[in-house]
Amino acid sequence: MWQTRLATASLLLVVAHALNCPENYHEIGSGCVLAPAERLPALEAQSLCHDLQGELATLDRCDIFTDAVHYLEETGAMYNSYWIRGTYSVTRDEWQWRDGSVVAMGAPFWGTAGGGNWEPYGGDCAAIFNGDNPYMGAFGCIAEFLHICEGPPTAEGHCNLPFTAVGSQCLSFDSSARQTWEASRNICQADGGDLVTFDNCEQFGVVANYILEQDLQHMTVYWVGGYLVDETNNYFWLNNSSIPMGLPYWGQYLFENLGTLLPDNPTVERCLELGYEYRHRFNDLDCLELRRPLCMASPVE
Ligand SMILES: *[C@@H]1O[C@H](CO)[C@@H](O)[C@H](O)[C@H]1NC(C)=O
Ligand SMILES: *[C@@H]1O[C@H](CO)[C@@H](O)[C@H](O)[C@H]1NC(C)=O
């Protein structure tokens, strides 16, 4: 897994959070990376990443791969090779990342080189070759290459109980009795947080999918930290920045086979619910209805 560190965010009225990279690491959008200047065999590169509180990078997704390659293109000289954490397992006869997950073969990660053969061939350790067309290749692990560290630990362990790391956020899915929106907010604040808000659609997606995976949708629906501001007819996050309308945040209310985009009832429904009946999208709801608090807190060191 790509690892990120979340620095202690400023605790203003609103709980803020951000992807902050530790000293010397560079934020590349999908994570934090560092390419030390030493050329080392793969195992020693791994040790050096450990010394830097990181790991050799796992580039198991398109966005991470792309961001890391752009970083190398911007910072490194051409035609260098950089160790990453993929290794060939003889016992399982497959390429694995550090967590044992299988390295996807073929495009767009691995390249073809030397006579058009598809990588990986000719070695047991994976590296990025930063040529005119950066790709992953297999090399003998004793080759002395540069390397990409990712780091450091995930938000896990950086969330105080009762919060757990979900993507880049520390969340708690309170299972106590259903509450009004205001009472839910008070519960979150008593735990040092506030009702959850989302910075972008990706963050929202991570949380909605987590609810699905953990089967939390059967327990309840949740209050979210958004509300309608009287004079405006617009929904705002707790920090008073406006919530985008329409897709992909808001659900549709089906009535007589016609879908009405929510929110649809500003005179009565002035609080934000995350409801599975709306395909895990937002719904406007009367603030006095009872839902469970979905709380968010700042990650801690
Ligand atoms: C307000 O909260 C939203 C949702 O978490 C966040 O994306 C935005 O950056 C915040 N705005 C300010 C000014 O802090
Ligand atoms: C948001 O606006 C409300 C109402 O105007 C105000 O009471 C509150 O202090 C504001 N919150 C922030 C974080 O600015």
Short mmCIF file of C-alpha atoms and ligand atoms in Angstrom, two decimals:
data_model
loop_
_atom_site.label_atom_id
_atom_site.label_comp_id
_atom_site.label_asym_id
_atom_site.label_seq_id
_atom_site.Cartn_x
_atom_site.Cartn_y
_atom_site.Cartn_z
CA MET A 1 0.00 0.00 0.00
CA TRP A 2 1.04 3.51 -0.65
CA GLN A 3 1.92 5.09 2.58
CA THR A 4 1.31 8.60 3.65
CA ARG A 5 1.84 10.50 6.76
CA LEU A 6 -0.68 12.91 8.03
CA ALA A 7 0.69 15.67 10.08
CA THR A 8 -1.12 17.12 13.01
CA ALA A 9 -3.57 19.45 11.39
CA SER A 10 -4.48 22.70 12.92
CA LEU A 11 -7.44 22.40 15.20
CA LEU A 12 -9.44 25.46 14.47
CA LEU A 13 -13.16 25.61 14.86
CA VAL A 14 -13.16 23.15 12.04
CA VAL A 15 -11.03 20.04 11.96
CA ALA A 16 -8.67 20.42 9.06
CA HIS A 17 -6.50 17.72 7.55
CA ALA A 18 -3.99 17.51 4.76
CA LEU A 19 -1.52 15.16 3.15
CA ASN A 20 1.69 16.35 4.67
CA CYS A 21 4.93 14.65 3.85
CA PRO A 22 7.69 14.18 6.42
CA GLU A 23 10.91 16.09 6.18
CA ASN A 24 12.84 15.38 2.97
CA TYR A 25 9.92 13.56 1.36
CA HIS A 26 8.12 15.11 -1.57
CA GLU A 27 4.39 15.17 -1.99
CA ILE A 28 3.47 13.73 -5.37
CA GLY A 29 -0.30 13.85 -5.07
CA SER A 30 -0.90 10.18 -4.36
CA GLY A 31 1.79 9.89 -1.70
CA CYS A 32 5.17 10.93 -0.37
CA VAL A 33 8.38 9.84 -2.05
CA LEU A 34 12.09 10.36 -1.76
CA ALA A 35 14.85 9.31 -4.13
CA PRO A 36 18.14 9.27 -2.19
CA ALA A 37 21.30 9.85 -4.19
CA GLU A 38 23.05 6.58 -3.27
CA ARG A 39 23.37 3.72 -5.72
CA LEU A 40 22.89 0.49 -3.85
CA PRO A 41 21.88 -3.16 -4.35
CA ALA A 42 18.15 -3.69 -3.85
CA LEU A 43 18.34 -5.08 -0.31
CA GLU A 44 20.56 -2.27 0.89
CA ALA A 45 18.28 0.27 -0.76
CA GLN A 46 15.47 -1.25 1.25
CA SER A 47 17.50 -0.78 4.46
CA LEU A 48 18.23 2.81 3.59
CA CYS A 49 14.53 3.50 3.05
CA HIS A 50 13.92 1.99 6.49
CA ASP A 51 16.54 4.31 7.96
CA LEU A 52 14.55 7.12 6.40
CA GLN A 53 11.37 5.86 8.12
CA GLY A 54 10.02 4.59 4.82
CA GLU A 55 9.87 1.58 2.52
CA LEU A 56 10.96 0.94 -1.02
CA ALA A 57 8.02 2.21 -3.05
CA THR A 58 5.08 0.02 -3.97
CA LEU A 59 3.73 1.35 -7.28
CA ASP A 60 0.64 -0.79 -7.57
CA ARG A 61 -1.80 1.69 -9.04
CA CYS A 62 -1.83 3.79 -12.19
CA ASP A 63 -1.98 7.11 -10.35
CA ILE A 64 0.86 6.24 -8.00
CA PHE A 65 2.98 4.88 -10.82
CA THR A 66 2.37 7.99 -12.90
CA ASP A 67 3.02 10.41 -10.06
CA ALA A 68 6.24 8.63 -9.11
CA VAL A 69 7.50 8.58 -12.69
CA HIS A 70 6.73 12.28 -13.11
CA TYR A 71 8.67 12.92 -9.93
CA LEU A 72 11.68 11.06 -11.33
CA GLU A 73 11.41 12.88 -14.64
CA GLU A 74 11.34 16.22 -12.86
CA THR A 75 14.08 15.53 -10.36
CA GLY A 76 16.39 12.86 -11.74
CA ALA A 77 18.69 12.54 -14.69
CA MET A 78 17.54 10.41 -17.62
CA TYR A 79 18.63 6.80 -17.99
CA ASN A 80 18.85 6.05 -14.30
CA SER A 81 17.24 3.01 -12.78
CA TYR A 82 15.41 3.14 -9.45
CA TRP A 83 14.66 0.15 -7.28
CA ILE A 84 11.05 -0.26 -6.19
CA ARG A 85 9.60 -2.90 -3.86
CA GLY A 86 8.49 -5.55 -6.40
CA THR A 87 10.33 -8.88 -6.12
CA TYR A 88 10.02 -12.28 -7.72
CA SER A 89 8.90 -15.03 -5.35
CA VAL A 90 10.35 -18.39 -6.39
CA THR A 91 8.00 -20.35 -4.13
CA ARG A 92 4.89 -18.72 -5.54
CA ASP A 93 6.33 -18.19 -8.99
CA GLU A 94 4.98 -14.67 -9.16
CA TRP A 95 5.98 -11.06 -8.66
CA GLN A 96 4.88 -9.54 -5.41
CA TRP A 97 4.76 -6.21 -3.68
CA ARG A 98 5.86 -5.89 -0.08
CA ASP A 99 2.46 -6.88 1.33
CA GLY A 100 2.42 -10.07 -0.75
CA SER A 101 -0.06 -8.74 -3.31
CA VAL A 102 0.62 -9.76 -6.89
CA VAL A 103 2.33 -7.29 -9.21
CA ALA A 104 0.14 -6.75 -12.27
CA MET A 105 1.87 -7.83 -15.47
CA GLY A 106 2.10 -6.06 -18.79
CA ALA A 107 1.07 -2.54 -19.73
CA PRO A 108 1.12 0.15 -18.55
CA PHE A 109 3.72 -0.76 -15.93
CA TRP A 110 6.21 -3.16 -17.43
CA GLY A 111 8.08 -2.31 -20.58
CA THR A 112 9.54 -4.14 -23.49
CA ALA A 113 13.24 -3.90 -23.94
CA GLY A 114 16.20 -5.49 -25.67
CA GLY A 115 14.68 -7.20 -28.68
CA GLY A 116 11.07 -6.56 -27.76
CA ASN A 117 10.83 -9.04 -24.88
CA TRP A 118 8.29 -8.09 -22.27
CA GLU A 119 9.61 -7.44 -18.84
CA PRO A 120 10.04 -8.97 -16.34
CA TYR A 121 12.87 -11.14 -17.47
CA GLY A 122 16.47 -11.50 -16.41
CA GLY A 123 16.21 -10.63 -12.71
CA ASP A 124 14.34 -10.95 -9.45
CA CYS A 125 14.04 -7.31 -8.38
CA ALA A 126 11.92 -4.61 -10.02
CA ALA A 127 13.15 -1.17 -10.90
CA ILE A 128 11.88 1.80 -12.85
CA PHE A 129 14.12 2.61 -15.77
CA ASN A 130 13.75 6.31 -16.43
CA GLY A 131 14.39 6.28 -20.17
CA ASP A 132 12.52 8.15 -22.86
CA ASN A 133 9.55 5.94 -21.98
CA PRO A 134 9.84 5.06 -18.28
CA TYR A 135 8.83 1.50 -17.51
CA MET A 136 9.31 -1.25 -14.96
CA GLY A 137 11.92 -3.88 -15.60
CA ALA A 138 13.44 -6.84 -13.77
CA PHE A 139 17.08 -6.68 -12.83
CA GLY A 140 19.55 -8.71 -10.83
CA CYS A 141 19.08 -7.60 -7.22
CA ILE A 142 22.79 -6.95 -6.74
CA ALA A 143 22.88 -4.22 -9.37
CA GLU A 144 23.66 -0.85 -7.82
CA PHE A 145 20.79 1.47 -8.64
CA LEU A 146 19.15 4.55 -7.25
CA HIS A 147 15.85 3.88 -5.52
CA ILE A 148 12.49 5.36 -4.58
CA CYS A 149 11.40 5.32 -0.96
CA GLU A 150 7.81 5.91 0.01
CA GLY A 151 6.92 6.95 3.41
CA PRO A 152 6.31 6.91 6.16
CA PRO A 153 3.58 4.96 7.99
CA THR A 154 -0.05 5.27 6.99
CA ALA A 155 -2.60 7.22 8.95
CA GLU A 156 -3.24 3.99 10.86
CA GLY A 157 -1.82 4.35 14.32
CA HIS A 158 -2.11 8.07 13.84
CA CYS A 159 -5.74 8.18 14.69
CA ASN A 160 -6.69 8.40 18.34
CA LEU A 161 -9.44 6.08 19.50
CA PRO A 162 -12.32 5.90 18.78
CA PHE A 163 -11.15 7.03 15.34
CA THR A 164 -9.75 4.70 12.71
CA ALA A 165 -7.93 5.54 9.50
CA VAL A 166 -10.08 5.44 6.41
CA GLY A 167 -8.08 6.65 3.45
CA SER A 168 -6.56 9.95 4.49
CA GLN A 169 -9.10 10.60 7.23
CA CYS A 170 -9.55 9.55 10.84
CA LEU A 171 -13.19 8.55 11.18
CA SER A 172 -15.48 7.02 13.74
CA PHE A 173 -18.73 5.35 12.87
CA ASP A 174 -20.56 5.84 16.08
CA SER A 175 -22.84 2.93 16.78
CA SER A 176 -24.68 4.43 19.70
CA ALA A 177 -28.29 5.51 19.42
CA ARG A 178 -29.46 7.69 16.58
CA GLN A 179 -29.36 11.39 17.26
CA THR A 180 -30.43 14.67 15.74
CA TRP A 181 -27.83 16.41 13.60
CA GLU A 182 -26.93 18.86 16.37
CA ALA A 183 -26.66 16.13 19.02
CA SER A 184 -24.52 14.05 16.65
CA ARG A 185 -22.24 16.99 16.17
CA ASN A 186 -21.88 17.36 19.93
CA ILE A 187 -20.96 13.67 20.22
CA CYS A 188 -18.22 14.09 17.62
CA GLN A 189 -16.93 17.21 19.33
CA ALA A 190 -16.85 15.45 22.69
CA ASP A 191 -14.44 12.95 21.08
CA GLY A 192 -12.26 15.79 19.81
CA GLY A 193 -13.62 15.82 16.27
CA ASP A 194 -16.61 16.99 14.32
CA LEU A 195 -19.03 15.60 11.77
CA VAL A 196 -17.21 14.40 8.67
CA THR A 197 -16.62 16.62 5.66
CA PHE A 198 -15.03 15.73 2.34
CA ASP A 199 -12.33 17.62 0.49
CA ASN A 200 -13.08 16.07 -2.85
CA CYS A 201 -14.93 13.35 -4.65
CA GLU A 202 -12.08 10.83 -4.21
CA GLN A 203 -12.11 11.21 -0.45
CA PHE A 204 -15.87 10.87 -0.44
CA GLY A 205 -15.61 7.73 -2.57
CA VAL A 206 -13.12 6.11 -0.19
CA VAL A 207 -15.51 6.60 2.73
CA ALA A 208 -18.63 5.50 0.84
CA ASN A 209 -16.83 2.34 -0.31
CA TYR A 210 -15.56 1.68 3.18
CA ILE A 211 -19.14 1.77 4.45
CA LEU A 212 -20.08 -0.74 1.75
CA GLU A 213 -17.12 -3.04 2.40
CA GLN A 214 -17.57 -3.04 6.15
CA ASP A 215 -21.27 -3.57 5.69
CA LEU A 216 -21.96 -0.53 7.82
CA GLN A 217 -24.87 0.47 5.65
CA HIS A 218 -27.10 -2.06 7.36
CA MET A 219 -26.54 -0.41 10.67
CA THR A 220 -27.74 3.01 9.82
CA VAL A 221 -27.35 6.11 7.77
CA TYR A 222 -25.10 8.87 8.88
CA TRP A 223 -25.04 12.57 9.49
CA VAL A 224 -22.40 14.49 7.57
CA GLY A 225 -20.97 17.91 8.44
CA GLY A 226 -23.01 19.93 5.95
CA TYR A 227 -26.01 22.17 6.36
CA LEU A 228 -28.18 24.61 4.50
CA VAL A 229 -27.56 28.26 5.21
CA ASP A 230 -30.78 30.21 5.57
CA GLU A 231 -30.51 33.10 3.18
CA THR A 232 -28.64 31.27 0.46
CA ASN A 233 -30.41 28.00 -0.39
CA ASN A 234 -26.95 26.51 -0.65
CA TYR A 235 -25.33 23.79 1.35
CA PHE A 236 -22.14 24.50 3.23
CA TRP A 237 -19.50 22.43 5.01
CA LEU A 238 -18.94 23.14 8.69
CA ASN A 239 -16.19 25.61 7.80
CA ASN A 240 -18.69 27.58 5.69
CA SER A 241 -17.20 26.70 2.32
CA SER A 242 -19.86 25.67 -0.16
CA ILE A 243 -20.63 22.05 -1.02
CA PRO A 244 -20.71 21.36 -4.75
CA MET A 245 -24.22 20.65 -6.04
CA GLY A 246 -25.22 17.82 -8.34
CA LEU A 247 -23.22 14.77 -9.29
CA PRO A 248 -21.26 13.02 -7.99
CA TYR A 249 -22.08 14.05 -4.43
CA TRP A 250 -25.85 14.26 -4.42
CA GLY A 251 -28.23 11.40 -4.91
CA GLN A 252 -31.53 11.31 -6.69
CA TYR A 253 -34.91 10.91 -5.14
CA LEU A 254 -37.07 8.53 -7.13
CA PHE A 255 -40.72 9.45 -7.29
CA GLU A 256 -43.12 7.88 -9.77
CA ASN A 257 -40.14 6.61 -11.74
CA LEU A 258 -38.75 10.08 -12.14
CA GLY A 259 -35.51 11.01 -10.50
CA THR A 260 -35.24 14.37 -8.79
CA LEU A 261 -31.75 15.51 -8.01
CA LEU A 262 -31.30 16.18 -4.32
CA PRO A 263 -31.49 18.40 -2.31
CA ASP A 264 -35.17 18.78 -3.00
CA ASN A 265 -36.76 20.27 0.10
CA PRO A 266 -34.93 23.37 1.35
CA THR A 267 -37.74 24.64 3.53
CA VAL A 268 -37.74 21.58 5.78
CA GLU A 269 -34.60 19.56 5.10
CA ARG A 270 -31.57 21.51 6.08
CA CYS A 271 -29.00 18.94 7.17
CA LEU A 272 -26.80 16.55 5.22
CA GLU A 273 -27.28 12.81 5.36
CA LEU A 274 -25.17 10.10 3.73
CA GLY A 275 -27.80 7.60 2.75
CA TYR A 276 -27.45 4.17 1.21
CA GLU A 277 -30.89 4.46 -0.35
CA TYR A 278 -29.39 7.14 -2.54
CA ARG A 279 -26.49 4.96 -3.72
CA HIS A 280 -24.33 6.32 -0.94
CA ARG A 281 -24.81 9.85 -1.92
CA PHE A 282 -25.96 12.93 -0.10
CA ASN A 283 -29.53 13.57 0.88
CA ASP A 284 -31.06 16.61 2.51
CA LEU A 285 -32.92 15.74 5.66
CA ASP A 286 -34.76 17.41 8.51
CA CYS A 287 -32.09 18.13 11.15
CA LEU A 288 -34.35 16.72 13.84
CA GLU A 289 -34.49 13.29 12.21
CA LEU A 290 -32.39 10.67 13.94
CA ARG A 291 -29.21 9.35 12.34
CA ARG A 292 -25.86 8.20 13.62
CA PRO A 293 -22.87 10.52 13.78
CA LEU A 294 -20.09 9.95 11.25
CA CYS A 295 -17.25 11.75 12.98
CA MET A 296 -13.88 12.90 11.73
CA ALA A 297 -10.82 13.96 13.71
CA SER A 298 -7.43 15.33 12.85
CA PRO A 299 -4.69 12.71 12.59
CA VAL A 300 -2.12 12.92 15.36
CA GLU A 301 1.61 12.29 15.29
C1 LIG B 1 -13.54 23.52 4.29
O1 LIG B 1 -13.87 22.14 4.36
C2 LIG B 1 -13.78 21.47 3.12
C3 LIG B 1 -14.30 20.07 3.32
O2 LIG B 1 -13.51 19.35 4.22
C4 LIG B 1 -12.35 21.52 2.62
O3 LIG B 1 -12.24 20.87 1.38
C5 LIG B 1 -11.94 22.97 2.47
O4 LIG B 1 -10.59 23.02 2.09
C6 LIG B 1 -12.14 23.74 3.76
N1 LIG B 1 -11.91 25.15 3.51
C7 LIG B 1 -11.11 25.87 4.27
C8 LIG B 1 -10.98 27.30 3.88
O5 LIG B 1 -10.50 25.39 5.23
C1 LIG B 2 -19.95 29.69 9.80
O1 LIG B 2 -21.06 30.53 9.75
C2 LIG B 2 -21.85 30.50 10.92
C3 LIG B 2 -23.09 31.34 10.67
O2 LIG B 2 -22.76 32.55 10.05
C4 LIG B 2 -21.01 31.02 12.10
O3 LIG B 2 -21.75 30.97 13.29
C5 LIG B 2 -19.80 30.13 12.24
O4 LIG B 2 -18.94 30.63 13.25
C6 LIG B 2 -19.03 30.04 10.94
N1 LIG B 2 -18.00 29.04 11.07
C7 LIG B 2 -16.75 29.24 10.66
C8 LIG B 2 -15.82 28.11 10.85
O5 LIG B 2 -16.38 30.27 10.14
#
